[in-house]
Amino acid sequence: MSLAGALWFAVQDDLFTHGVCNNTTSSSISNTKQDKQPSISEPISAAPETHTVLDRLDDRFLSQCLHLNRQCLRFIVDFIQARLKKDVFAPGHSPTPAEANILAALAYFAHGSLPRKITERLEIDQTAAGEAVNRITKLLSDLSPDFITFPNSYNDRMGAAQAFKNVSGIPHVVGVLGYLHVKVSPPAGEEHMYINTVGYHSVMMQVVFDVDGNLLSLEQCCPGGTPEQTVWENSDIGRQFSIFQHGHTWVVGSRSLLGCGHVLTPVEAFRIKSNAALRFNQAHAQLHGSAQQVFGSLKSRFQCLRDIGPIKSPESVACTIKACCVLHNICKKFSVPLPLDFNIEPLHPPSEVLNIMAEQPFDYMEDTKEEMIEMFFNISEDGNE
């Protein structure tokens, strides 16, 4: 994850500051030295054992019902408890009910519903569980700027670019640009706005991710029928690229983004005049196609994203998606295995390409792309290309 070091040290410090970071969490996110073991001659005082809700749950339940492992869950629970204590201090409350609330919310993210067998196992009633889902969703959504960060420094960008070049041969790429579509039931009278290019109603969220599938940017939750070019040009990250805040770098995008500044699109079929262009398109397809794995991971681990149902408000839908994306990056940090029923997400056909005028800004990017293809993909074959 970009800027991971500073972020995770800050998170760990936050946990210690609020006194909820136990030995399991601290050992899982840093390689700190173990406490000195007492010698045989030193008396060992017996400390009373305390068992949390998480401690009472077996690993099989955690994997099947929450789609997370114990190490990752302990981090999430400790961190959220620290934030709850900071934001809404309630003296005298036991941490156990709060932990059950957090686990109930995570169960909802994993399945899109809260079966009674799960709430009974967590010893929480359905009403309290529903309230917990809303509260934890909002909290995680508000944390998205802390856990989803773009490589802003020169060194971070060059590190990201080198990783992409190593797997594809394309230089100066710092992210893959994709659009996550989440099925919804649209408001009455607005159905046409939500029909996507596959044919179902959805909301779409613009996502940029790195070579390992960590999310770097997340914004612009809008109806699924919105043209991708419109979303990019009105996004914060798009405007940042337009003023060269991220230097002379690219994000890889679909052909519907042709003409958008700093978005590297495939060479159009009628423009392909060399094997170099063909090789570039193959490399481009490899990178852009990785969105199938990333979005499939999100929807398989957090199955609430398969169908959110009726739209209560655009903000509530955006909060749910952001919360799951924050958890996705945490799962990547802890290398949590994907559920057994993992499915890749089919790529959506590109939305209609908007008209591109010759005098439009950043047309020089097409010339830059041609020069890059000639330099990096023009491999001599028996002396002839």
PDB file of N, CA, C and O in Angstrom, residues 165-236:
ATOM      1  N   LYS A 165       6.305  -1.309 -14.495  1.00  0.00           N
ATOM      2  CA  LYS A 165       7.198  -1.578 -15.629  1.00  0.00           C
ATOM      3  C   LYS A 165       7.744  -3.006 -15.564  1.00  0.00           C
ATOM      4  O   LYS A 165       7.914  -3.672 -16.591  1.00  0.00           O
ATOM      5  N   ASN A 166       7.988  -3.482 -14.343  1.00  0.00           N
ATOM      6  CA  ASN A 166       8.523  -4.836 -14.185  1.00  0.00           C
ATOM      7  C   ASN A 166       7.557  -5.901 -14.702  1.00  0.00           C
ATOM      8  O   ASN A 166       7.992  -6.939 -15.223  1.00  0.00           O
ATOM      9  N   VAL A 167       6.262  -5.672 -14.562  1.00  0.00           N
ATOM     10  CA  VAL A 167       5.289  -6.693 -14.959  1.00  0.00           C
ATOM     11  C   VAL A 167       4.745  -6.482 -16.364  1.00  0.00           C
ATOM     12  O   VAL A 167       4.223  -7.417 -16.965  1.00  0.00           O
ATOM     13  N   SER A 168       4.864  -5.252 -16.912  1.00  0.00           N
ATOM     14  CA  SER A 168       4.243  -4.988 -18.212  1.00  0.00           C
ATOM     15  C   SER A 168       5.194  -4.416 -19.257  1.00  0.00           C
ATOM     16  O   SER A 168       4.900  -4.489 -20.455  1.00  0.00           O
ATOM     17  N   GLY A 169       6.285  -3.811 -18.810  1.00  0.00           N
ATOM     18  CA  GLY A 169       7.181  -3.137 -19.736  1.00  0.00           C
ATOM     19  C   GLY A 169       6.770  -1.712 -20.036  1.00  0.00           C
ATOM     20  O   GLY A 169       7.489  -0.989 -20.741  1.00  0.00           O
ATOM     21  N   ILE A 170       5.632  -1.258 -19.528  1.00  0.00           N
ATOM     22  CA  ILE A 170       5.164   0.115 -19.777  1.00  0.00           C
ATOM     23  C   ILE A 170       5.743   1.031 -18.707  1.00  0.00           C
ATOM     24  O   ILE A 170       5.547   0.782 -17.518  1.00  0.00           O
ATOM     25  N   PRO A 171       6.435   2.101 -19.100  1.00  0.00           N
ATOM     26  CA  PRO A 171       7.033   2.996 -18.106  1.00  0.00           C
ATOM     27  C   PRO A 171       6.069   4.076 -17.608  1.00  0.00           C
ATOM     28  O   PRO A 171       5.061   4.371 -18.244  1.00  0.00           O
ATOM     29  N   HIS A 172       6.402   4.642 -16.451  1.00  0.00           N
ATOM     30  CA  HIS A 172       5.729   5.831 -15.907  1.00  0.00           C
ATOM     31  C   HIS A 172       4.252   5.616 -15.556  1.00  0.00           C
ATOM     32  O   HIS A 172       3.490   6.572 -15.470  1.00  0.00           O
ATOM     33  N   VAL A 173       3.849   4.373 -15.352  1.00  0.00           N
ATOM     34  CA  VAL A 173       2.478   4.082 -14.923  1.00  0.00           C
ATOM     35  C   VAL A 173       2.454   3.995 -13.397  1.00  0.00           C
ATOM     36  O   VAL A 173       3.235   3.254 -12.803  1.00  0.00           O
ATOM     37  N   VAL A 174       1.576   4.760 -12.773  1.00  0.00           N
ATOM     38  CA  VAL A 174       1.503   4.747 -11.301  1.00  0.00           C
ATOM     39  C   VAL A 174       0.203   4.140 -10.789  1.00  0.00           C
ATOM     40  O   VAL A 174       0.016   4.008  -9.575  1.00  0.00           O
ATOM     41  N   GLY A 175      -0.709   3.749 -11.686  1.00  0.00           N
ATOM     42  CA  GLY A 175      -1.949   3.138 -11.230  1.00  0.00           C
ATOM     43  C   GLY A 175      -2.804   2.675 -12.388  1.00  0.00           C
ATOM     44  O   GLY A 175      -2.613   3.089 -13.530  1.00  0.00           O
ATOM     45  N   VAL A 176      -3.743   1.792 -12.078  1.00  0.00           N
ATOM     46  CA  VAL A 176      -4.741   1.342 -13.052  1.00  0.00           C
ATOM     47  C   VAL A 176      -6.068   1.989 -12.684  1.00  0.00           C
ATOM     48  O   VAL A 176      -6.495   1.952 -11.526  1.00  0.00           O
ATOM     49  N   LEU A 177      -6.700   2.604 -13.664  1.00  0.00           N
ATOM     50  CA  LEU A 177      -7.962   3.311 -13.468  1.00  0.00           C
ATOM     51  C   LEU A 177      -9.110   2.400 -13.879  1.00  0.00           C
ATOM     52  O   LEU A 177      -9.153   1.897 -14.993  1.00  0.00           O
ATOM     53  N   GLY A 178     -10.047   2.182 -12.946  1.00  0.00           N
ATOM     54  CA  GLY A 178     -11.204   1.341 -13.245  1.00  0.00           C
ATOM     55  C   GLY A 178     -12.455   1.892 -12.593  1.00  0.00           C
ATOM     56  O   GLY A 178     -12.405   2.828 -11.790  1.00  0.00           O
ATOM     57  N   TYR A 179     -13.587   1.279 -12.932  1.00  0.00           N
ATOM     58  CA  TYR A 179     -14.869   1.742 -12.410  1.00  0.00           C
ATOM     59  C   TYR A 179     -15.629   0.555 -11.823  1.00  0.00           C
ATOM     60  O   TYR A 179     -16.036  -0.357 -12.544  1.00  0.00           O
ATOM     61  N   LEU A 180     -15.761   0.587 -10.511  1.00  0.00           N
ATOM     62  CA  LEU A 180     -16.449  -0.470  -9.786  1.00  0.00           C
ATOM     63  C   LEU A 180     -17.954  -0.228  -9.859  1.00  0.00           C
ATOM     64  O   LEU A 180     -18.442   0.811  -9.425  1.00  0.00           O
ATOM     65  N   HIS A 181     -18.693  -1.205 -10.403  1.00  0.00           N
ATOM     66  CA  HIS A 181     -20.140  -1.103 -10.499  1.00  0.00           C
ATOM     67  C   HIS A 181     -20.792  -1.984  -9.439  1.00  0.00           C
ATOM     68  O   HIS A 181     -20.477  -3.172  -9.317  1.00  0.00           O
ATOM     69  N   VAL A 182     -21.683  -1.393  -8.659  1.00  0.00           N
ATOM     70  CA  VAL A 182     -22.393  -2.104  -7.602  1.00  0.00           C
ATOM     71  C   VAL A 182     -23.881  -2.068  -7.926  1.00  0.00           C
ATOM     72  O   VAL A 182     -24.466  -0.992  -8.105  1.00  0.00           O
ATOM     73  N   LYS A 183     -24.490  -3.248  -7.996  1.00  0.00           N
ATOM     74  CA  LYS A 183     -25.899  -3.356  -8.372  1.00  0.00           C
ATOM     75  C   LYS A 183     -26.792  -2.700  -7.328  1.00  0.00           C
ATOM     76  O   LYS A 183     -26.597  -2.859  -6.118  1.00  0.00           O
ATOM     77  N   VAL A 184     -27.797  -1.937  -7.796  1.00  0.00           N
ATOM     78  CA  VAL A 184     -28.743  -1.248  -6.904  1.00  0.00           C
ATOM     79  C   VAL A 184     -30.136  -1.287  -7.530  1.00  0.00           C
ATOM     80  O   VAL A 184     -30.299  -1.610  -8.709  1.00  0.00           O
ATOM     81  N   SER A 185     -31.130  -0.953  -6.707  1.00  0.00           N
ATOM     82  CA  SER A 185     -32.482  -0.678  -7.211  1.00  0.00           C
ATOM     83  C   SER A 185     -32.642   0.833  -7.239  1.00  0.00           C
ATOM     84  O   SER A 185     -32.657   1.472  -6.179  1.00  0.00           O
ATOM     85  N   PRO A 186     -32.707   1.432  -8.419  1.00  0.00           N
ATOM     86  CA  PRO A 186     -32.661   2.899  -8.528  1.00  0.00           C
ATOM     87  C   PRO A 186     -33.958   3.558  -8.075  1.00  0.00           C
ATOM     88  O   PRO A 186     -35.012   2.913  -7.991  1.00  0.00           O
ATOM     89  N   PRO A 187     -33.912   4.850  -7.800  1.00  0.00           N
ATOM     90  CA  PRO A 187     -35.126   5.592  -7.455  1.00  0.00           C
ATOM     91  C   PRO A 187     -36.113   5.584  -8.627  1.00  0.00           C
ATOM     92  O   PRO A 187     -35.715   5.562  -9.791  1.00  0.00           O
ATOM     93  N   ALA A 188     -37.380   5.606  -8.310  1.00  0.00           N
ATOM     94  CA  ALA A 188     -38.418   5.615  -9.354  1.00  0.00           C
ATOM     95  C   ALA A 188     -38.258   6.843 -10.239  1.00  0.00           C
ATOM     96  O   ALA A 188     -38.032   7.955  -9.759  1.00  0.00           O
ATOM     97  N   GLY A 189     -38.362   6.626 -11.538  1.00  0.00           N
ATOM     98  CA  GLY A 189     -38.258   7.716 -12.492  1.00  0.00           C
ATOM     99  C   GLY A 189     -36.840   8.029 -12.930  1.00  0.00           C
ATOM    100  O   GLY A 189     -36.641   8.834 -13.838  1.00  0.00           O
ATOM    101  N   GLU A 190     -35.845   7.394 -12.294  1.00  0.00           N
ATOM    102  CA  GLU A 190     -34.442   7.666 -12.636  1.00  0.00           C
ATOM    103  C   GLU A 190     -33.734   6.406 -13.140  1.00  0.00           C
ATOM    104  O   GLU A 190     -32.507   6.363 -13.194  1.00  0.00           O
ATOM    105  N   GLU A 191     -34.512   5.398 -13.501  1.00  0.00           N
ATOM    106  CA  GLU A 191     -33.917   4.111 -13.879  1.00  0.00           C
ATOM    107  C   GLU A 191     -32.918   4.242 -15.024  1.00  0.00           C
ATOM    108  O   GLU A 191     -31.878   3.578 -15.034  1.00  0.00           O
ATOM    109  N   HIS A 192     -33.223   5.103 -16.001  1.00  0.00           N
ATOM    110  CA  HIS A 192     -32.361   5.217 -17.183  1.00  0.00           C
ATOM    111  C   HIS A 192     -30.967   5.721 -16.835  1.00  0.00           C
ATOM    112  O   HIS A 192     -29.986   5.397 -17.514  1.00  0.00           O
ATOM    113  N   MET A 193     -30.846   6.492 -15.758  1.00  0.00           N
ATOM    114  CA  MET A 193     -29.545   7.042 -15.366  1.00  0.00           C
ATOM    115  C   MET A 193     -28.623   5.958 -14.801  1.00  0.00           C
ATOM    116  O   MET A 193     -27.404   6.107 -14.826  1.00  0.00           O
ATOM    117  N   TYR A 194     -29.212   4.864 -14.304  1.00  0.00           N
ATOM    118  CA  TYR A 194     -28.436   3.854 -13.596  1.00  0.00           C
ATOM    119  C   TYR A 194     -28.120   2.614 -14.434  1.00  0.00           C
ATOM    120  O   TYR A 194     -27.456   1.700 -13.966  1.00  0.00           O
ATOM    121  N   ILE A 195     -28.599   2.578 -15.690  1.00  0.00           N
ATOM    122  CA  ILE A 195     -28.309   1.427 -16.556  1.00  0.00           C
ATOM    123  C   ILE A 195     -26.865   1.508 -17.027  1.00  0.00           C
ATOM    124  O   ILE A 195     -26.449   2.483 -17.657  1.00  0.00           O
ATOM    125  N   ASN A 196     -26.056   0.478 -16.711  1.00  0.00           N
ATOM    126  CA  ASN A 196     -24.660   0.478 -17.142  1.00  0.00           C
ATOM    127  C   ASN A 196     -24.508  -0.249 -18.472  1.00  0.00           C
ATOM    128  O   ASN A 196     -25.501  -0.706 -19.060  1.00  0.00           O
ATOM    129  N   THR A 197     -23.278  -0.380 -18.951  1.00  0.00           N
ATOM    130  CA  THR A 197     -23.040  -0.951 -20.279  1.00  0.00           C
ATOM    131  C   THR A 197     -23.259  -2.458 -20.315  1.00  0.00           C
ATOM    132  O   THR A 197     -23.316  -3.041 -21.400  1.00  0.00           O
ATOM    133  N   VAL A 198     -23.394  -3.107 -19.158  1.00  0.00           N
ATOM    134  CA  VAL A 198     -23.721  -4.534 -19.132  1.00  0.00           C
ATOM    135  C   VAL A 198     -25.230  -4.734 -19.190  1.00  0.00           C
ATOM    136  O   VAL A 198     -25.713  -5.762 -19.663  1.00  0.00           O
ATOM    137  N   GLY A 199     -25.986  -3.736 -18.699  1.00  0.00           N
ATOM    138  CA  GLY A 199     -27.429  -3.814 -18.810  1.00  0.00           C
ATOM    139  C   GLY A 199     -28.181  -3.873 -17.508  1.00  0.00           C
ATOM    140  O   GLY A 199     -29.408  -4.021 -17.506  1.00  0.00           O
ATOM    141  N   TYR A 200     -27.503  -3.765 -16.365  1.00  0.00           N
ATOM    142  CA  TYR A 200     -28.222  -3.748 -15.095  1.00  0.00           C
ATOM    143  C   TYR A 200     -28.042  -2.389 -14.409  1.00  0.00           C
ATOM    144  O   TYR A 200     -27.178  -1.597 -14.777  1.00  0.00           O
ATOM    145  N   HIS A 201     -28.878  -2.122 -13.403  1.00  0.00           N
ATOM    146  CA  HIS A 201     -28.813  -0.851 -12.684  1.00  0.00           C
ATOM    147  C   HIS A 201     -27.687  -0.899 -11.658  1.00  0.00           C
ATOM    148  O   HIS A 201     -27.557  -1.864 -10.901  1.00  0.00           O
ATOM    149  N   SER A 202     -26.891   0.164 -11.630  1.00  0.00           N
ATOM    150  CA  SER A 202     -25.757   0.180 -10.711  1.00  0.00           C
ATOM    151  C   SER A 202     -25.378   1.612 -10.348  1.00  0.00           C
ATOM    152  O   SER A 202     -25.794   2.570 -11.002  1.00  0.00           O
ATOM    153  N   VAL A 203     -24.611   1.717  -9.287  1.00  0.00           N
ATOM    154  CA  VAL A 203     -23.842   2.934  -9.038  1.00  0.00           C
ATOM    155  C   VAL A 203     -22.395   2.585  -9.357  1.00  0.00           C
ATOM    156  O   VAL A 203     -21.991   1.417  -9.286  1.00  0.00           O
ATOM    157  N   MET A 204     -21.610   3.582  -9.746  1.00  0.00           N
ATOM    158  CA  MET A 204     -20.222   3.338 -10.104  1.00  0.00           C
ATOM    159  C   MET A 204     -19.311   4.210  -9.259  1.00  0.00           C
ATOM    160  O   MET A 204     -19.648   5.340  -8.909  1.00  0.00           O
ATOM    161  N   MET A 205     -18.179   3.643  -8.907  1.00  0.00           N
ATOM    162  CA  MET A 205     -17.186   4.350  -8.116  1.00  0.00           C
ATOM    163  C   MET A 205     -15.862   4.294  -8.861  1.00  0.00           C
ATOM    164  O   MET A 205     -15.413   3.220  -9.278  1.00  0.00           O
ATOM    165  N   GLN A 206     -15.241   5.441  -9.047  1.00  0.00           N
ATOM    166  CA  GLN A 206     -13.943   5.491  -9.722  1.00  0.00           C
ATOM    167  C   GLN A 206     -12.844   5.027  -8.773  1.00  0.00           C
ATOM    168  O   GLN A 206     -12.741   5.508  -7.648  1.00  0.00           O
ATOM    169  N   VAL A 207     -12.029   4.093  -9.244  1.00  0.00           N
ATOM    170  CA  VAL A 207     -10.990   3.483  -8.415  1.00  0.00           C
ATOM    171  C   VAL A 207      -9.665   3.506  -9.167  1.00  0.00           C
ATOM    172  O   VAL A 207      -9.621   3.265 -10.372  1.00  0.00           O
ATOM    173  N   VAL A 208      -8.593   3.828  -8.457  1.00  0.00           N
ATOM    174  CA  VAL A 208      -7.235   3.651  -8.978  1.00  0.00           C
ATOM    175  C   VAL A 208      -6.521   2.705  -8.024  1.00  0.00           C
ATOM    176  O   VAL A 208      -6.602   2.866  -6.805  1.00  0.00           O
ATOM    177  N   PHE A 209      -5.848   1.683  -8.570  1.00  0.00           N
ATOM    178  CA  PHE A 209      -5.157   0.724  -7.718  1.00  0.00           C
ATOM    179  C   PHE A 209      -3.751   0.459  -8.241  1.00  0.00           C
ATOM    180  O   PHE A 209      -3.431   0.744  -9.400  1.00  0.00           O
ATOM    181  N   ASP A 210      -2.895  -0.082  -7.354  1.00  0.00           N
ATOM    182  CA  ASP A 210      -1.509  -0.317  -7.729  1.00  0.00           C
ATOM    183  C   ASP A 210      -1.315  -1.725  -8.266  1.00  0.00           C
ATOM    184  O   ASP A 210      -2.278  -2.492  -8.424  1.00  0.00           O
ATOM    185  N   VAL A 211      -0.078  -2.092  -8.530  1.00  0.00           N
ATOM    186  CA  VAL A 211       0.217  -3.360  -9.181  1.00  0.00           C
ATOM    187  C   VAL A 211      -0.161  -4.557  -8.306  1.00  0.00           C
ATOM    188  O   VAL A 211      -0.395  -5.658  -8.811  1.00  0.00           O
ATOM    189  N   ASP A 212      -0.244  -4.352  -6.993  1.00  0.00           N
ATOM    190  CA  ASP A 212      -0.608  -5.426  -6.073  1.00  0.00           C
ATOM    191  C   ASP A 212      -2.089  -5.434  -5.725  1.00  0.00           C
ATOM    192  O   ASP A 212      -2.528  -6.272  -4.930  1.00  0.00           O
ATOM    193  N   GLY A 213      -2.861  -4.510  -6.277  1.00  0.00           N
ATOM    194  CA  GLY A 213      -4.288  -4.471  -5.996  1.00  0.00           C
ATOM    195  C   GLY A 213      -4.670  -3.622  -4.808  1.00  0.00           C
ATOM    196  O   GLY A 213      -5.846  -3.597  -4.405  1.00  0.00           O
ATOM    197  N   ASN A 214      -3.697  -2.880  -4.219  1.00  0.00           N
ATOM    198  CA  ASN A 214      -4.033  -1.930  -3.159  1.00  0.00           C
ATOM    199  C   ASN A 214      -4.730  -0.720  -3.775  1.00  0.00           C
ATOM    200  O   ASN A 214      -4.287  -0.203  -4.811  1.00  0.00           O
ATOM    201  N   LEU A 215      -5.786  -0.238  -3.154  1.00  0.00           N
ATOM    202  CA  LEU A 215      -6.523   0.903  -3.675  1.00  0.00           C
ATOM    203  C   LEU A 215      -5.804   2.193  -3.311  1.00  0.00           C
ATOM    204  O   LEU A 215      -5.440   2.425  -2.162  1.00  0.00           O
ATOM    205  N   LEU A 216      -5.594   3.050  -4.307  1.00  0.00           N
ATOM    206  CA  LEU A 216      -4.863   4.305  -4.138  1.00  0.00           C
ATOM    207  C   LEU A 216      -5.770   5.520  -4.166  1.00  0.00           C
ATOM    208  O   LEU A 216      -5.427   6.572  -3.617  1.00  0.00           O
ATOM    209  N   SER A 217      -6.900   5.410  -4.833  1.00  0.00           N
ATOM    210  CA  SER A 217      -7.823   6.544  -4.973  1.00  0.00           C
ATOM    211  C   SER A 217      -9.220   5.998  -5.120  1.00  0.00           C
ATOM    212  O   SER A 217      -9.440   4.972  -5.779  1.00  0.00           O
ATOM    213  N   LEU A 218     -10.175   6.697  -4.514  1.00  0.00           N
ATOM    214  CA  LEU A 218     -11.566   6.249  -4.528  1.00  0.00           C
ATOM    215  C   LEU A 218     -12.466   7.472  -4.439  1.00  0.00           C
ATOM    216  O   LEU A 218     -12.393   8.231  -3.476  1.00  0.00           O
ATOM    217  N   GLU A 219     -13.306   7.692  -5.458  1.00  0.00           N
ATOM    218  CA  GLU A 219     -14.192   8.861  -5.424  1.00  0.00           C
ATOM    219  C   GLU A 219     -15.232   8.777  -6.523  1.00  0.00           C
ATOM    220  O   GLU A 219     -15.241   7.842  -7.332  1.00  0.00           O
ATOM    221  N   GLN A 220     -16.126   9.766  -6.511  1.00  0.00           N
ATOM    222  CA  GLN A 220     -17.127   9.955  -7.557  1.00  0.00           C
ATOM    223  C   GLN A 220     -18.141   8.816  -7.627  1.00  0.00           C
ATOM    224  O   GLN A 220     -18.273   8.137  -8.639  1.00  0.00           O
ATOM    225  N   CYS A 221     -18.860   8.578  -6.556  1.00  0.00           N
ATOM    226  CA  CYS A 221     -19.971   7.626  -6.600  1.00  0.00           C
ATOM    227  C   CYS A 221     -21.119   8.276  -7.370  1.00  0.00           C
ATOM    228  O   CYS A 221     -21.635   9.317  -6.977  1.00  0.00           O
ATOM    229  N   CYS A 222     -21.510   7.660  -8.492  1.00  0.00           N
ATOM    230  CA  CYS A 222     -22.518   8.267  -9.345  1.00  0.00           C
ATOM    231  C   CYS A 222     -23.307   7.179 -10.061  1.00  0.00           C
ATOM    232  O   CYS A 222     -22.936   6.005 -10.035  1.00  0.00           O
ATOM    233  N   PRO A 223     -24.424   7.524 -10.713  1.00  0.00           N
ATOM    234  CA  PRO A 223     -25.227   6.518 -11.425  1.00  0.00           C
ATOM    235  C   PRO A 223     -24.406   5.748 -12.449  1.00  0.00           C
ATOM    236  O   PRO A 223     -23.509   6.303 -13.102  1.00  0.00           O
ATOM    237  N   GLY A 224     -24.729   4.467 -12.596  1.00  0.00           N
ATOM    238  CA  GLY A 224     -23.933   3.578 -13.438  1.00  0.00           C
ATOM    239  C   GLY A 224     -23.917   3.912 -14.909  1.00  0.00           C
ATOM    240  O   GLY A 224     -23.081   3.404 -15.658  1.00  0.00           O
ATOM    241  N   GLY A 225     -24.831   4.767 -15.368  1.00  0.00           N
ATOM    242  CA  GLY A 225     -24.851   5.148 -16.779  1.00  0.00           C
ATOM    243  C   GLY A 225     -24.005   6.357 -17.102  1.00  0.00           C
ATOM    244  O   GLY A 225     -23.949   6.786 -18.263  1.00  0.00           O
ATOM    245  N   THR A 226     -23.327   6.913 -16.110  1.00  0.00           N
ATOM    246  CA  THR A 226     -22.507   8.105 -16.335  1.00  0.00           C
ATOM    247  C   THR A 226     -21.293   7.751 -17.197  1.00  0.00           C
ATOM    248  O   THR A 226     -20.603   6.772 -16.920  1.00  0.00           O
ATOM    249  N   PRO A 227     -20.977   8.521 -18.253  1.00  0.00           N
ATOM    250  CA  PRO A 227     -19.788   8.239 -19.074  1.00  0.00           C
ATOM    251  C   PRO A 227     -18.510   8.303 -18.234  1.00  0.00           C
ATOM    252  O   PRO A 227     -18.346   9.204 -17.407  1.00  0.00           O
ATOM    253  N   GLU A 228     -17.618   7.359 -18.441  1.00  0.00           N
ATOM    254  CA  GLU A 228     -16.383   7.296 -17.665  1.00  0.00           C
ATOM    255  C   GLU A 228     -15.545   8.558 -17.847  1.00  0.00           C
ATOM    256  O   GLU A 228     -14.900   9.030 -16.903  1.00  0.00           O
ATOM    257  N   GLN A 229     -15.528   9.096 -19.048  1.00  0.00           N
ATOM    258  CA  GLN A 229     -14.748  10.308 -19.305  1.00  0.00           C
ATOM    259  C   GLN A 229     -15.254  11.476 -18.461  1.00  0.00           C
ATOM    260  O   GLN A 229     -14.464  12.260 -17.917  1.00  0.00           O
ATOM    261  N   THR A 230     -16.561  11.577 -18.300  1.00  0.00           N
ATOM    262  CA  THR A 230     -17.139  12.631 -17.472  1.00  0.00           C
ATOM    263  C   THR A 230     -16.720  12.471 -16.019  1.00  0.00           C
ATOM    264  O   THR A 230     -16.388  13.453 -15.339  1.00  0.00           O
ATOM    265  N   VAL A 231     -16.726  11.236 -15.544  1.00  0.00           N
ATOM    266  CA  VAL A 231     -16.350  10.971 -14.151  1.00  0.00           C
ATOM    267  C   VAL A 231     -14.892  11.350 -13.917  1.00  0.00           C
ATOM    268  O   VAL A 231     -14.560  12.034 -12.943  1.00  0.00           O
ATOM    269  N   TRP A 232     -14.001  10.925 -14.811  1.00  0.00           N
ATOM    270  CA  TRP A 232     -12.581  11.211 -14.656  1.00  0.00           C
ATOM    271  C   TRP A 232     -12.311  12.716 -14.657  1.00  0.00           C
ATOM    272  O   TRP A 232     -11.591  13.229 -13.801  1.00  0.00           O
ATOM    273  N   GLU A 233     -12.879  13.420 -15.610  1.00  0.00           N
ATOM    274  CA  GLU A 233     -12.580  14.843 -15.761  1.00  0.00           C
ATOM    275  C   GLU A 233     -13.127  15.683 -14.608  1.00  0.00           C
ATOM    276  O   GLU A 233     -12.646  16.786 -14.372  1.00  0.00           O
ATOM    277  N   ASN A 234     -14.111  15.169 -13.885  1.00  0.00           N
ATOM    278  CA  ASN A 234     -14.678  15.899 -12.760  1.00  0.00           C
ATOM    279  C   ASN A 234     -14.198  15.379 -11.410  1.00  0.00           C
ATOM    280  O   ASN A 234     -14.682  15.836 -10.366  1.00  0.00           O
ATOM    281  N   SER A 235     -13.264  14.461 -11.431  1.00  0.00           N
ATOM    282  CA  SER A 235     -12.756  13.892 -10.184  1.00  0.00           C
ATOM    283  C   SER A 235     -11.563  14.690  -9.667  1.00  0.00           C
ATOM    284  O   SER A 235     -10.866  15.369 -10.434  1.00  0.00           O
ATOM    285  N   ASP A 236     -11.327  14.594  -8.380  1.00  0.00           N
ATOM    286  CA  ASP A 236     -10.176  15.280  -7.785  1.00  0.00           C
ATOM    287  C   ASP A 236      -8.872  14.751  -8.346  1.00  0.00           C
ATOM    288  O   ASP A 236      -7.969  15.521  -8.670  1.00  0.00           O
TER     289      ASP A 236
END
